[in-house]
PDB file of C-alpha atoms and ligand atoms in Angstrom:
ATOM      1  CA  MET S  69     147.197 111.616 112.772  1.00 97.00           C
ATOM      2  CA  ILE S  70     145.895 109.389 110.013  1.00 97.00           C
ATOM      3  CA  VAL S  71     146.831 105.720 110.158  1.00 97.00           C
ATOM      4  CA  ARG S  72     145.467 103.295 107.595  1.00 96.00           C
ATOM      5  CA  HIS S  73     146.232  99.799 106.363  1.00 97.00           C
ATOM      6  CA  LEU S  74     145.641  98.673 102.809  1.00 95.00           C
ATOM      7  CA  ASP S  75     143.456  95.847 104.086  1.00 95.00           C
ATOM      8  CA  GLY S  76     141.019  98.409 105.514  1.00 95.00           C
ATOM      9  CA  ILE S  77     140.636 100.011 102.065  1.00 95.00           C
ATOM     10  CA  LYS S  78     139.935  96.894 100.031  1.00 90.00           C
ATOM     11  CA  GLY S  79     136.244  96.587  99.239  1.00 91.00           C
ATOM     12  CA  THR S  80     135.466 100.220 100.171  1.00 94.00           C
ATOM     13  CA  ALA S  81     134.886 103.351  98.046  1.00 91.00           C
ATOM     14  CA  ARG S  82     138.622 104.030  98.319  1.00 94.00           C
ATOM     15  CA  GLU S  83     139.250 101.021  96.094  1.00 94.00           C
ATOM     16  CA  VAL S  84     138.700 101.832  92.411  1.00 90.00           C
ATOM     17  CA  GLU S  85     138.981  99.212  89.706  1.00 90.00           C
ATOM     18  CA  ALA S  86     139.435  99.808  85.990  1.00 87.00           C
ATOM     19  CA  PRO S  87     139.975  97.222  83.249  1.00 88.00           C
ATOM     20  CA  ASN S  88     143.771  97.532  83.470  1.00 92.00           C
ATOM     21  CA  TRP S  89     144.328  98.290  87.141  1.00 93.00           C
ATOM     22  CA  VAL S  90     142.988  98.516  90.661  1.00 94.00           C
ATOM     23  CA  SER S  91     143.880 101.520  92.800  1.00 94.00           C
ATOM     24  CA  ARG S  92     143.631 101.751  96.576  1.00 96.00           C
ATOM     25  CA  ARG S  93     143.558 105.325  97.736  1.00 95.00           C
ATOM     26  CA  LEU S  94     145.348 105.665 101.045  1.00 97.00           C
ATOM     27  CA  LEU S  95     144.993 109.461 101.010  1.00 97.00           C
ATOM     28  CA  LEU S  96     142.505 111.589  99.059  1.00 93.00           C
ATOM     29  CA  THR S  97     141.533 115.277  98.893  1.00 89.00           C
ATOM     30  CA  GLY S  98     139.316 114.920 101.942  1.00 92.00           C
ATOM     31  CA  ASP S  99     142.345 114.023 104.050  1.00 95.00           C
ATOM     32  CA  LYS S 100     143.653 117.581 103.439  1.00 95.00           C
ATOM     33  CA  MET S 101     147.292 116.626 102.893  1.00 97.00           C
ATOM     34  CA  GLY S 102     147.642 118.537  99.609  1.00 94.00           C
ATOM     35  CA  PHE S 103     148.339 115.338  97.669  1.00 95.00           C
ATOM     36  CA  SER S 104     146.792 111.916  97.275  1.00 94.00           C
ATOM     37  CA  LEU S 105     148.630 108.638  97.776  1.00 98.00           C
ATOM     38  CA  HIS S 106     147.567 105.418  96.108  1.00 97.00           C
ATOM     39  CA  GLU S 107     148.793 101.892  95.799  1.00 98.00           C
ATOM     40  CA  THR S 108     147.941 100.800  92.288  1.00 97.00           C
ATOM     41  CA  THR S 109     148.221  97.280  90.897  1.00 98.00           C
ATOM     42  CA  ILE S 110     148.575  97.181  87.120  1.00 97.00           C
ATOM     43  CA  PHE S 111     147.388  93.916  85.595  1.00 97.00           C
ATOM     44  CA  ALA S 112     149.876  91.829  83.602  1.00 98.00           C
ATOM     45  CA  GLY S 113     149.854  92.213  79.830  1.00 97.00           C
ATOM     46  CA  THR S 114     147.944  95.507  79.792  1.00 95.00           C
ATOM     47  CA  GLU S 115     148.674  98.771  78.009  1.00 94.00           C
ATOM     48  CA  THR S 116     147.159 101.962  79.409  1.00 91.00           C
ATOM     49  CA  HIS S 117     147.124 105.327  77.633  1.00 88.00           C
ATOM     50  CA  ILE S 118     147.408 108.084  80.215  1.00 88.00           C
ATOM     51  CA  CYS S 119     147.633 111.861  80.092  1.00 87.00           C
ATOM     52  CA  TYR S 120     146.905 113.771  83.277  1.00 86.00           C
ATOM     53  CA  ARG S 121     146.291 117.319  82.080  1.00 81.00           C
ATOM     54  CA  ASN S 122     145.357 118.726  85.464  1.00 80.00           C
ATOM     55  CA  HIS S 123     147.596 116.831  87.842  1.00 86.00           C
ATOM     56  CA  LEU S 124     151.219 115.973  88.435  1.00 91.00           C
ATOM     57  CA  GLU S 125     151.827 112.322  89.279  1.00 94.00           C
ATOM     58  CA  ALA S 126     154.856 110.512  90.652  1.00 98.00           C
ATOM     59  CA  VAL S 127     154.903 106.730  90.345  1.00 98.00           C
ATOM     60  CA  TYR S 128     157.263 104.460  92.273  1.00 98.00           C
ATOM     61  CA  CYS S 129     157.432 100.798  91.295  1.00 98.00           C
ATOM     62  CA  ILE S 130     157.668  98.350  94.182  1.00 98.00           C
ATOM     63  CA  GLU S 131     156.862  95.094  92.367  1.00 98.00           C
ATOM     64  CA  GLY S 132     156.753  93.693  88.840  1.00 98.00           C
ATOM     65  CA  GLU S 133     158.159  94.786  85.526  1.00 98.00           C
ATOM     66  CA  GLY S 134     157.025  96.889  82.601  1.00 98.00           C
ATOM     67  CA  GLU S 135     157.724 100.005  80.579  1.00 98.00           C
ATOM     68  CA  VAL S 136     156.575 103.555  80.032  1.00 98.00           C
ATOM     69  CA  GLU S 137     156.658 105.128  76.568  1.00 97.00           C
ATOM     70  CA  THR S 138     156.481 108.893  76.412  1.00 96.00           C
ATOM     71  CA  VAL S 139     154.484 109.912  73.349  1.00 93.00           C
ATOM     72  CA  ALA S 140     156.299 113.214  72.710  1.00 94.00           C
ATOM     73  CA  ASP S 141     159.670 111.590  72.047  1.00 96.00           C
ATOM     74  CA  GLY S 142     158.861 107.889  71.648  1.00 96.00           C
ATOM     75  CA  LYS S 143     161.293 106.996  74.442  1.00 97.00           C
ATOM     76  CA  ILE S 144     160.756 103.724  76.281  1.00 98.00           C
ATOM     77  CA  HIS S 145     161.732 103.551  79.936  1.00 98.00           C
ATOM     78  CA  ARG S 146     162.063 100.168  81.636  1.00 98.00           C
ATOM     79  CA  ILE S 147     160.190 100.058  84.932  1.00 98.00           C
ATOM     80  CA  VAL S 148     161.306  97.647  87.670  1.00 98.00           C
ATOM     81  CA  PRO S 149     161.148  97.835  91.479  1.00 98.00           C
ATOM     82  CA  GLY S 150     163.063 100.884  92.689  1.00 98.00           C
ATOM     83  CA  VAL S 151     162.309 102.991  89.602  1.00 98.00           C
ATOM     84  CA  LEU S 152     160.411 106.265  89.966  1.00 98.00           C
ATOM     85  CA  TYR S 153     158.861 108.178  87.105  1.00 98.00           C
ATOM     86  CA  ALA S 154     157.415 111.632  87.599  1.00 98.00           C
ATOM     87  CA  LEU S 155     155.053 113.165  85.049  1.00 95.00           C
ATOM     88  CA  ASP S 156     156.394 116.655  85.629  1.00 96.00           C
ATOM     89  CA  ARG S 157     155.237 117.858  82.195  1.00 93.00           C
ATOM     90  CA  HIS S 158     151.825 116.198  82.277  1.00 90.00           C
ATOM     91  CA  ASP S 159     153.478 113.772  79.890  1.00 92.00           C
ATOM     92  CA  GLU S 160     151.205 111.745  77.641  1.00 90.00           C
ATOM     93  CA  HIS S 161     152.390 108.146  77.900  1.00 92.00           C
ATOM     94  CA  PHE S 162     151.668 104.464  77.541  1.00 93.00           C
ATOM     95  CA  LEU S 163     152.148 102.263  80.597  1.00 95.00           C
ATOM     96  CA  ARG S 164     152.720  98.615  79.683  1.00 97.00           C
ATOM     97  CA  ALA S 165     152.838  95.942  82.357  1.00 98.00           C
ATOM     98  CA  HIS S 166     154.859  92.894  81.355  1.00 98.00           C
ATOM     99  CA  THR S 167     153.994  91.271  84.683  1.00 98.00           C
ATOM    100  CA  ARG S 168     151.601  92.347  87.419  1.00 98.00           C
ATOM    101  CA  MET S 169     153.049  95.583  88.793  1.00 98.00           C
ATOM    102  CA  ARG S 170     152.541  97.315  92.115  1.00 98.00           C
ATOM    103  CA  MET S 171     153.040 101.076  92.112  1.00 98.00           C
ATOM    104  CA  VAL S 172     152.910 103.757  94.770  1.00 98.00           C
ATOM    105  CA  CYS S 173     151.362 106.851  93.146  1.00 97.00           C
ATOM    106  CA  VAL S 174     151.256 110.426  94.424  1.00 97.00           C
ATOM    107  CA  PHE S 175     148.991 113.031  92.813  1.00 94.00           C
ATOM    108  CA  ASN S 176     149.207 116.799  93.139  1.00 92.00           C
ATOM    109  CA  PRO S 177     146.608 118.214  93.454  1.00 88.00           C
ATOM    110  CA  ALA S 178     145.035 115.358  95.349  1.00 89.00           C
ATOM    111  CA  LEU S 179     142.435 113.232  93.635  1.00 88.00           C
ATOM    112  CA  THR S 180     138.981 113.431  95.138  1.00 83.00           C
ATOM    113  CA  GLY S 181     138.295 109.782  94.355  1.00 80.00           C
ATOM    114  CA  ARG S 182     135.663 110.660  91.714  1.00 72.00           C
ATOM    115  CA  GLU S 183     138.016 111.034  88.761  1.00 71.00           C
ATOM    116  CA  VAL S 184     137.783 107.529  87.430  1.00 61.00           C
ATOM    117  CA  HIS S 185     134.021 107.071  87.431  1.00 46.00           C
ATOM    118  CA  ASP S 186     133.836 107.323  83.639  1.00 47.00           C
ATOM    119  CA  GLU S 187     137.162 105.599  83.196  1.00 50.00           C
ATOM    120  CA  ASN S 188     137.418 102.690  80.754  1.00 42.00           C
ATOM    121  CA  GLY S 189     141.121 101.883  80.840  1.00 43.00           C
ATOM    122  CA  VAL S 190     142.130 104.989  78.934  1.00 47.00           C
ATOM    123  CA  TYR S 191     142.432 108.501  80.286  1.00 50.00           C
ATOM    124  CA  PRO S 192     140.877 110.411  77.391  1.00 45.00           C
ATOM    125  CA  LEU S 193     142.316 113.776  76.500  1.00 43.00           C
ATOM    126  CA  VAL S 194     138.770 115.089  76.130  1.00 41.00           C
ATOM    127  CA  ALA S 195     138.336 114.738  79.880  1.00 43.00           C
ATOM    128  CA  GLU S 196     140.246 117.962  80.416  1.00 43.00           C
ATOM    129  CA  ALA S 197     137.208 119.848  79.157  1.00 41.00           C
ATOM    130  CA  ALA S 198     135.308 118.514  82.148  1.00 45.00           C
ATOM    131  CA  GLY S 199     138.101 119.658  84.452  1.00 46.00           C
ATOM    132  CA  GLU S 200     138.994 116.122  85.429  1.00 47.00           C
ATOM    133  CA  ASP S 201     141.542 113.630  84.214  1.00 53.00           C
ATOM    134  CA  ALA S 202     139.288 110.716  83.570  1.00 48.00           C
TER     135      ALA S 202
HETATM  136  C1  9YT O 214     150.291 104.290  87.332  1.00 92.17           C
HETATM  137  C2  9YT O 214     148.976 104.942  87.053  1.00 92.17           C
HETATM  138  O1  9YT O 214     148.892 106.122  86.931  1.00 92.17           O
HETATM  139  N1  9YT O 214     147.926 104.133  86.950  1.00 92.17           N
HETATM  140  C3  9YT O 214     146.592 104.611  86.751  1.00 92.17           C
HETATM  141  C4  9YT O 214     145.810 104.666  88.060  1.00 92.17           C
HETATM  142  C5  9YT O 214     146.162 105.832  88.910  1.00 92.17           C
HETATM  143  N2  9YT O 214     147.395 105.637  89.603  1.00 92.17           N
HETATM  144  C6  9YT O 214     145.039 106.033  89.912  1.00 92.17           C
HETATM  145  O2  9YT O 214     143.986 106.549  89.499  1.00 92.17           O
HETATM  146  O3  9YT O 214     145.216 105.683  91.058  1.00 92.17           O
END
């Protein structure tokens, strides 16, 4: 059995920081669970353009307030604690944090932990050519 506490992840390679967020990876590919599980803090006042071409992601808000705009239809969804959004169509979207937000994120397939090395706050669509999301 795998048992981990967030405090044991902070300051290790499982903690990845980008300009708009910091993500602590509780489970990654190497844990062989078939998905990865992250706690991600989105910094207040940020807007992040995201499009995961190769992964499905579910995001559950546990703290803070913001919105997600889906690019295809221009719809804006208010995000508060208790709201889940699932990118079941690899939806291109903008995530805007009105306050600092804490999200629990699940990726299928699991992230390896390498995906954000070239990340600069935006998940570029060109990244799909490299077979990674960012
Ligand atoms: C909510 C979201 O997708 N934020 C971007 C970071 C991502 N969750 C990650 O790489 O952990």
